[in-house]
Amino acid sequence: MKPIQYFVPKTMTEALSVLQEYGPKVTIVAGGTDVVVNMHHGKLKPEVIVYIGNLGLEEIKEEGNHLVLGALTKIAAIAASSLLKKKAPLLPMAASSLGNPLTRNQATVGGNLVSASPAADMAIGLLGLDGEVTLVSSRGQRQVALADFFTGYRQTVKKADELLTAIRIPLKDIKGTFLKLGRRQASSLSVVNVSCALSISQGGNCEEARLTLGAMAPTPIRATKAEGLLKGEKVTEALIEKAAQAAVDQTQPIDDGRATAWYRKKAAQVLVARALKQSIS
Ligand SMILES: Cc1cc2nc3c(=O)[nH]c(=O)nc-3n(C[C@H](O)[C@H](O)[C@H](O)COP(=O)(O)OP(=O)(O)OC[C@H]3O[C@@H](n4cnc5c(N)ncnc54)[C@H](O)[C@@H]3O)c2cc1C
């Protein structure tokens, strides 16, 4: 077995220079809950590891009209955050549903996004809140909307020399919820997960609707047709059923060890309708 080169940078400059020098040979490790499992199963054989856990980047704050999460913020901290419970409650809901206490204390929000699993719980929550990520390299910095971040099954626009450093979420007056169906109550990846964020006018019409589905396509997806049906309308029982059907019509789930595509569609329709009802009550 070839020895693995291991770097533990203490500063961002140091980390970026290692990424610049070794590029595609590098595996970045944050919490390691995906990387180490993949190494253990022989799916990942890194030549160079950069452990970024000493770079700080662990914060949850309000900045102007945005919420900002540092990429190394632990899932457990998101689940417990009183700021997020007040301003973006579906994120603590999503975080509380991820894995088990041990995983949540180790796993990071940046790792959940870059792992780009179609079922990634934080990805579903953050995409549903119009989040954007900050990607930094020695070449500079760029902001990418999560709507443009996921490009395919476990693929993103992030380049090999880039670090994800933060996630920004626009603050809006929205009601939202996150629902997940797994094969067990805990420590289970989603068969389907749904985030729903609605803004309702004083007159009771839906001003903005954001519905996001996980494990229903190669990437996390927004149910744009259902969102279009809801926007500007009174959210009645009949419209909820129509929107749930439209959301599912836009998906292409697969059969896998967790569920069949047929079951996923049935379950997603129920979950979307339930999420919409919870978001208006
Ligand atoms: C028992 C168990 C249960 C789990 N349950 C769930 C679940 O219910 N829901 C769910 O969504 N996930 C689940 N996971 C998967 C995993 O825990 C999450 O995806 C987690 O958020 C990954 O974060 P991490 O910091 O551990 O990532 P790591 O394993 O460190 O990294 C994951 C990927 O992201 C890259 N990366 C990490 N951070 C950065 C960064 N800042 N910049 C650039 N690249 C980066 C790494 O190179 C790697 O490709 C589970 C895992 C385990 C082991």
Tab-separated table of C-alpha atoms and ligand atoms in Angstrom:
chain	number	residue	atom	x	y	z
A	1	MET	CA	0.000	0.000	0.000
A	2	LYS	CA	1.290	3.471	-0.943
A	3	PRO	CA	1.800	5.789	2.054
A	4	ILE	CA	-0.700	8.637	2.315
A	5	GLN	CA	0.662	12.176	2.644
A	6	TYR	CA	-1.158	13.912	5.492
A	7	PHE	CA	-1.372	17.667	6.037
A	8	VAL	CA	-2.934	19.511	8.979
A	9	PRO	CA	-2.823	23.211	8.025
A	10	LYS	CA	-3.286	25.773	10.784
A	11	THR	CA	-4.184	28.668	8.490
A	12	MET	CA	-6.316	29.162	5.397
A	13	THR	CA	-3.248	30.273	3.383
A	14	GLU	CA	-1.438	27.034	4.267
A	15	ALA	CA	-4.498	24.942	3.365
A	16	LEU	CA	-4.987	26.678	0.025
A	17	SER	CA	-1.332	26.286	-0.941
A	18	VAL	CA	-1.505	22.499	-0.313
A	19	LEU	CA	-4.680	22.339	-2.423
A	20	GLN	CA	-2.968	24.359	-5.159
A	21	GLU	CA	0.107	22.110	-5.152
A	22	TYR	CA	-1.645	18.699	-5.075
A	23	GLY	CA	-5.010	19.557	-6.743
A	24	PRO	CA	-7.003	16.437	-7.749
A	25	LYS	CA	-4.756	14.130	-5.649
A	26	VAL	CA	-6.090	15.743	-2.455
A	27	THR	CA	-8.931	14.468	-0.297
A	28	ILE	CA	-10.166	17.151	2.069
A	29	VAL	CA	-11.306	15.825	5.450
A	30	ALA	CA	-13.590	17.845	7.738
A	31	GLY	CA	-15.599	15.597	10.100
A	32	GLY	CA	-14.560	12.521	8.117
A	33	THR	CA	-17.929	10.770	8.503
A	34	ASP	CA	-18.196	10.255	4.740
A	35	VAL	CA	-14.501	10.087	3.836
A	36	VAL	CA	-13.481	7.555	6.486
A	37	VAL	CA	-16.452	5.272	5.721
A	38	ASN	CA	-15.590	5.397	1.983
A	39	MET	CA	-11.917	4.638	2.725
A	40	HIS	CA	-12.947	1.760	4.959
A	41	HIS	CA	-15.087	0.286	2.151
A	42	GLY	CA	-12.248	0.729	-0.349
A	43	LYS	CA	-14.257	3.202	-2.476
A	44	LEU	CA	-11.753	5.971	-1.777
A	45	LYS	CA	-7.976	5.590	-1.841
A	46	PRO	CA	-6.533	9.040	-1.120
A	47	GLU	CA	-2.936	9.900	-2.052
A	48	VAL	CA	-2.949	13.153	-0.083
A	49	ILE	CA	-5.210	14.074	2.848
A	50	VAL	CA	-5.742	17.612	4.096
A	51	TYR	CA	-7.487	17.739	7.460
A	52	ILE	CA	-9.157	21.150	7.730
A	53	GLY	CA	-10.598	20.835	11.243
A	54	ASN	CA	-8.162	23.435	12.668
A	55	LEU	CA	-9.205	26.270	10.368
A	56	GLY	CA	-11.977	27.702	12.561
A	57	LEU	CA	-14.931	28.269	10.204
A	58	GLU	CA	-17.294	27.152	12.966
A	59	GLU	CA	-19.931	29.823	13.430
A	60	ILE	CA	-23.620	30.573	13.077
A	61	LYS	CA	-24.404	34.274	12.827
A	62	GLU	CA	-26.718	36.902	11.432
A	63	GLU	CA	-24.969	39.335	9.054
A	64	GLY	CA	-27.140	42.090	7.585
A	65	ASN	CA	-30.058	40.381	5.900
A	66	HIS	CA	-28.335	36.978	5.770
A	67	LEU	CA	-27.652	34.046	8.049
A	68	VAL	CA	-24.091	32.758	7.752
A	69	LEU	CA	-22.929	29.248	8.637
A	70	GLY	CA	-19.213	28.454	8.706
A	71	ALA	CA	-18.464	25.337	6.657
A	72	LEU	CA	-17.022	23.476	9.657
A	73	THR	CA	-20.094	24.068	11.820
A	74	LYS	CA	-21.098	20.765	13.333
A	75	ILE	CA	-24.541	19.352	12.572
A	76	ALA	CA	-25.174	19.138	16.354
A	77	ALA	CA	-24.571	22.905	16.682
A	78	ILE	CA	-27.116	23.597	13.916
A	79	ALA	CA	-29.644	21.308	15.623
A	80	ALA	CA	-29.198	23.230	18.899
A	81	SER	CA	-28.922	26.801	17.558
A	82	SER	CA	-31.501	29.155	19.083
A	83	LEU	CA	-30.805	31.709	16.311
A	84	LEU	CA	-31.672	29.155	13.626
A	85	LYS	CA	-34.678	27.846	15.548
A	86	LYS	CA	-36.025	31.410	15.429
A	87	LYS	CA	-34.967	32.511	11.932
A	88	ALA	CA	-34.788	29.322	9.848
A	89	PRO	CA	-36.373	26.510	11.880
A	90	LEU	CA	-36.295	23.952	9.103
A	91	LEU	CA	-32.487	23.820	9.374
A	92	PRO	CA	-32.409	22.600	13.009
A	93	MET	CA	-35.166	20.152	12.013
A	94	ALA	CA	-33.018	18.797	9.174
A	95	ALA	CA	-29.921	18.700	11.398
A	96	SER	CA	-31.738	16.815	14.184
A	97	SER	CA	-32.750	14.141	11.685
A	98	LEU	CA	-29.201	13.502	10.411
A	99	GLY	CA	-27.593	10.275	11.595
A	100	ASN	CA	-27.230	9.828	15.356
A	101	PRO	CA	-25.718	11.943	18.172
A	102	LEU	CA	-22.211	10.596	17.511
A	103	THR	CA	-22.400	11.460	13.802
A	104	ARG	CA	-23.951	14.876	14.445
A	105	ASN	CA	-21.127	15.793	16.861
A	106	GLN	CA	-18.526	15.009	14.204
A	107	ALA	CA	-20.128	15.770	10.822
A	108	THR	CA	-20.006	19.278	9.336
A	109	VAL	CA	-22.450	21.202	7.203
A	110	GLY	CA	-19.793	21.849	4.509
A	111	GLY	CA	-19.054	18.119	4.303
A	112	ASN	CA	-22.746	17.365	3.874
A	113	LEU	CA	-22.950	19.754	0.896
A	114	VAL	CA	-19.726	18.648	-0.820
A	115	SER	CA	-20.566	14.951	-0.359
A	116	ALA	CA	-23.479	15.864	-2.686
A	117	SER	CA	-25.581	12.851	-1.830
A	118	PRO	CA	-29.040	13.262	-3.402
A	119	ALA	CA	-30.415	12.458	0.079
A	120	ALA	CA	-28.137	14.808	2.075
A	121	ASP	CA	-30.372	16.313	4.747
A	122	MET	CA	-28.628	19.678	5.122
A	123	ALA	CA	-28.411	20.066	1.347
A	124	ILE	CA	-32.215	19.656	1.097
A	125	GLY	CA	-32.772	22.205	3.870
A	126	LEU	CA	-30.284	24.752	2.535
A	127	LEU	CA	-31.333	24.476	-1.123
A	128	GLY	CA	-34.894	25.082	0.078
A	129	LEU	CA	-33.776	28.350	1.695
A	130	ASP	CA	-32.012	29.649	-1.444
A	131	GLY	CA	-28.606	29.204	0.208
A	132	GLU	CA	-25.344	30.009	-1.541
A	133	VAL	CA	-21.833	28.777	-0.820
A	134	THR	CA	-18.501	30.568	-0.700
A	135	LEU	CA	-15.707	28.703	-2.524
A	136	VAL	CA	-12.151	29.872	-1.894
A	137	SER	CA	-8.864	28.960	-3.619
A	138	SER	CA	-5.469	30.594	-4.137
A	139	ARG	CA	-6.996	31.977	-7.355
A	140	GLY	CA	-9.666	33.922	-5.417
A	141	GLN	CA	-13.184	33.552	-4.087
A	142	ARG	CA	-16.603	32.962	-5.664
A	143	GLN	CA	-20.204	32.676	-4.522
A	144	VAL	CA	-22.314	29.889	-6.006
A	145	ALA	CA	-26.064	29.494	-5.472
A	146	LEU	CA	-26.889	25.975	-4.255
A	147	ALA	CA	-29.328	25.816	-7.180
A	148	ASP	CA	-26.191	25.762	-9.423
A	149	PHE	CA	-23.888	23.817	-7.076
A	150	PHE	CA	-25.006	20.205	-7.591
A	151	THR	CA	-24.274	18.989	-11.115
A	152	GLY	CA	-24.879	15.223	-10.935
A	153	TYR	CA	-24.795	12.204	-8.656
A	154	ARG	CA	-22.255	13.160	-5.947
A	155	GLN	CA	-20.854	15.886	-8.203
A	156	THR	CA	-20.605	19.620	-7.703
A	157	VAL	CA	-19.064	22.654	-9.438
A	158	LYS	CA	-16.366	22.828	-6.717
A	159	LYS	CA	-12.876	22.585	-8.219
A	160	ALA	CA	-10.170	20.366	-6.677
A	161	ASP	CA	-8.223	23.367	-5.332
A	162	GLU	CA	-11.289	25.019	-3.755
A	163	LEU	CA	-12.439	24.946	-0.134
A	164	LEU	CA	-16.037	25.547	0.803
A	165	THR	CA	-15.754	28.082	3.621
A	166	ALA	CA	-19.299	29.325	4.338
A	167	ILE	CA	-22.976	29.127	3.468
A	168	ARG	CA	-25.127	32.254	3.244
A	169	ILE	CA	-28.919	32.196	3.492
A	170	PRO	CA	-31.109	35.228	2.726
A	171	LEU	CA	-33.317	36.098	5.709
A	172	LYS	CA	-36.975	36.101	4.726
A	173	ASP	CA	-40.261	36.009	6.578
A	174	ILE	CA	-41.034	32.382	5.839
A	175	LYS	CA	-42.701	29.475	7.532
A	176	GLY	CA	-41.074	26.182	6.858
A	177	THR	CA	-40.676	22.593	7.747
A	178	PHE	CA	-38.431	19.609	7.022
A	179	LEU	CA	-39.743	16.048	6.856
A	180	LYS	CA	-37.789	12.860	6.406
A	181	LEU	CA	-38.765	9.267	5.842
A	182	GLY	CA	-36.052	6.733	6.593
A	183	ARG	CA	-36.075	3.000	7.176
A	184	ARG	CA	-35.473	3.642	10.885
A	185	GLN	CA	-36.150	6.592	13.189
A	186	ALA	CA	-32.425	7.303	13.663
A	187	SER	CA	-29.079	6.824	11.927
A	188	SER	CA	-30.772	6.300	8.618
A	189	LEU	CA	-30.321	7.967	5.250
A	190	SER	CA	-33.541	9.271	3.730
A	191	VAL	CA	-35.798	7.182	1.556
A	192	VAL	CA	-37.288	10.605	0.793
A	193	ASN	CA	-36.794	13.985	2.448
A	194	VAL	CA	-38.640	17.218	1.824
A	195	SER	CA	-38.136	20.826	2.823
A	196	CYS	CA	-40.914	23.343	2.414
A	197	ALA	CA	-40.669	27.116	2.877
A	198	LEU	CA	-43.736	29.313	2.324
A	199	SER	CA	-44.334	33.001	2.653
A	200	ILE	CA	-48.030	33.830	3.105
A	201	SER	CA	-49.428	37.375	2.633
A	202	GLN	CA	-51.777	39.046	5.135
A	203	GLY	CA	-54.604	38.247	2.742
A	204	GLY	CA	-53.694	34.551	2.992
A	205	ASN	CA	-52.143	34.102	-0.464
A	206	CYS	CA	-48.843	32.337	-1.015
A	207	GLU	CA	-46.223	34.953	-1.969
A	208	GLU	CA	-43.267	32.607	-2.212
A	209	ALA	CA	-43.047	28.823	-2.217
A	210	ARG	CA	-39.932	26.689	-2.080
A	211	LEU	CA	-40.200	22.918	-2.147
A	212	THR	CA	-37.091	20.746	-2.205
A	213	LEU	CA	-36.923	16.973	-2.505
A	214	GLY	CA	-34.137	14.556	-1.666
A	215	ALA	CA	-33.434	11.001	-2.893
A	216	MET	CA	-35.802	11.569	-5.818
A	217	ALA	CA	-33.220	12.383	-8.547
A	218	PRO	CA	-29.418	12.245	-8.979
A	219	THR	CA	-29.156	15.560	-7.075
A	220	PRO	CA	-31.264	17.399	-4.504
A	221	ILE	CA	-34.010	19.103	-6.551
A	222	ARG	CA	-36.441	21.995	-6.313
A	223	ALA	CA	-40.015	21.161	-7.320
A	224	THR	CA	-40.329	24.240	-9.502
A	225	LYS	CA	-43.642	23.265	-11.150
A	226	ALA	CA	-45.324	22.808	-7.772
A	227	GLU	CA	-43.787	26.092	-6.568
A	228	GLY	CA	-45.290	27.822	-9.635
A	229	LEU	CA	-48.748	26.383	-8.906
A	230	LEU	CA	-48.664	27.663	-5.302
A	231	LYS	CA	-47.314	31.161	-5.947
A	232	GLY	CA	-49.989	33.863	-5.760
A	233	GLU	CA	-52.736	31.417	-4.754
A	234	LYS	CA	-54.676	30.598	-1.592
A	235	VAL	CA	-53.245	27.315	-0.340
A	236	THR	CA	-56.351	25.140	-0.178
A	237	GLU	CA	-56.550	21.364	0.373
A	238	ALA	CA	-57.238	20.914	-3.349
A	239	LEU	CA	-54.216	23.018	-4.347
A	240	ILE	CA	-52.009	21.115	-1.893
A	241	GLU	CA	-52.965	17.804	-3.542
A	242	LYS	CA	-52.326	19.277	-7.013
A	243	ALA	CA	-48.942	20.701	-5.949
A	244	ALA	CA	-47.895	17.395	-4.337
A	245	GLN	CA	-48.713	15.552	-7.574
A	246	ALA	CA	-46.803	18.164	-9.635
A	247	ALA	CA	-43.796	17.868	-7.317
A	248	VAL	CA	-43.647	14.106	-7.754
A	249	ASP	CA	-44.173	14.304	-11.536
A	250	GLN	CA	-40.889	16.243	-11.728
A	251	THR	CA	-38.819	13.508	-10.045
A	252	GLN	CA	-36.831	10.524	-11.387
A	253	PRO	CA	-36.156	8.307	-8.355
A	254	ILE	CA	-34.349	4.985	-8.586
A	255	ASP	CA	-34.794	1.555	-7.005
A	256	ASP	CA	-32.059	0.933	-4.433
A	257	GLY	CA	-31.451	-0.931	-1.185
A	258	ARG	CA	-33.580	1.568	0.735
A	259	ALA	CA	-36.740	1.668	-1.435
A	260	THR	CA	-38.186	1.191	-4.895
A	261	ALA	CA	-38.811	4.138	-7.205
A	262	TRP	CA	-42.553	3.381	-7.025
A	263	TYR	CA	-42.556	3.574	-3.215
A	264	ARG	CA	-40.451	6.745	-3.237
A	265	LYS	CA	-43.003	8.497	-5.481
A	266	LYS	CA	-45.925	7.450	-3.258
A	267	ALA	CA	-44.086	8.500	-0.088
A	268	ALA	CA	-42.882	11.806	-1.567
A	269	GLN	CA	-46.424	12.792	-2.544
A	270	VAL	CA	-47.626	12.207	1.036
A	271	LEU	CA	-44.619	14.042	2.520
A	272	VAL	CA	-44.981	17.101	0.245
A	273	ALA	CA	-48.698	17.418	1.066
A	274	ARG	CA	-47.954	17.010	4.793
A	275	ALA	CA	-45.142	19.591	4.663
A	276	LEU	CA	-47.401	22.112	2.901
A	277	LYS	CA	-50.182	21.586	5.464
A	278	GLN	CA	-47.738	22.004	8.360
A	279	SER	CA	-46.279	25.150	6.794
A	280	ILE	CA	-49.650	26.938	6.589
A	281	SER	CA	-51.030	25.869	9.962
B	1	LIG	C1	-23.602	6.484	10.752
B	1	LIG	C2	-23.790	7.577	9.738
B	1	LIG	C3	-25.064	8.108	9.541
B	1	LIG	C4	-25.262	9.118	8.607
B	1	LIG	N1	-26.527	9.617	8.455
B	1	LIG	C5	-26.736	10.630	7.589
B	1	LIG	C6	-28.053	11.187	7.451
B	1	LIG	O1	-29.010	10.769	8.096
B	1	LIG	N2	-28.209	12.211	6.571
B	1	LIG	C7	-27.177	12.716	5.831
B	1	LIG	O2	-27.388	13.663	5.070
B	1	LIG	N3	-25.928	12.206	5.944
B	1	LIG	C8	-25.682	11.180	6.793
B	1	LIG	N4	-24.423	10.653	6.919
B	1	LIG	C9	-23.347	11.148	6.053
B	1	LIG	C10	-22.422	12.219	6.695
B	1	LIG	O3	-22.396	12.127	8.079
B	1	LIG	C11	-22.812	13.650	6.301
B	1	LIG	O4	-22.863	13.825	4.905
B	1	LIG	C12	-21.852	14.688	6.911
B	1	LIG	O5	-22.477	15.942	6.977
B	1	LIG	C13	-20.533	14.816	6.178
B	1	LIG	O6	-19.743	15.788	6.857
B	1	LIG	P1	-18.208	15.526	7.248
B	1	LIG	O7	-17.699	16.785	7.828
B	1	LIG	O8	-18.075	14.310	8.073
B	1	LIG	O9	-17.608	15.286	5.788
B	1	LIG	P2	-16.258	14.553	5.362
B	1	LIG	O10	-16.425	13.079	5.423
B	1	LIG	O11	-15.093	15.143	6.063
B	1	LIG	O12	-16.221	15.041	3.831
B	1	LIG	C14	-17.270	14.728	2.926
B	1	LIG	C15	-16.885	15.247	1.527
B	1	LIG	O13	-16.824	16.657	1.516
B	1	LIG	C16	-15.490	17.139	1.254
B	1	LIG	N5	-15.357	18.305	2.133
B	1	LIG	C17	-15.674	18.340	3.449
B	1	LIG	N6	-15.605	19.596	3.898
B	1	LIG	C18	-15.202	20.362	2.858
B	1	LIG	C19	-14.960	21.778	2.714
B	1	LIG	N7	-15.149	22.642	3.724
B	1	LIG	N8	-14.555	22.238	1.509
B	1	LIG	C20	-14.385	21.371	0.476
B	1	LIG	N9	-14.618	20.040	0.545
B	1	LIG	C21	-15.036	19.545	1.732
B	1	LIG	C22	-14.587	15.969	1.495
B	1	LIG	O14	-13.422	16.024	0.713
B	1	LIG	C23	-15.489	14.810	1.079
B	1	LIG	O15	-15.504	14.702	-0.326
B	1	LIG	C24	-24.177	9.630	7.844
B	1	LIG	C25	-22.885	9.090	8.035
B	1	LIG	C26	-22.690	8.084	8.972
B	1	LIG	C27	-21.313	7.536	9.157
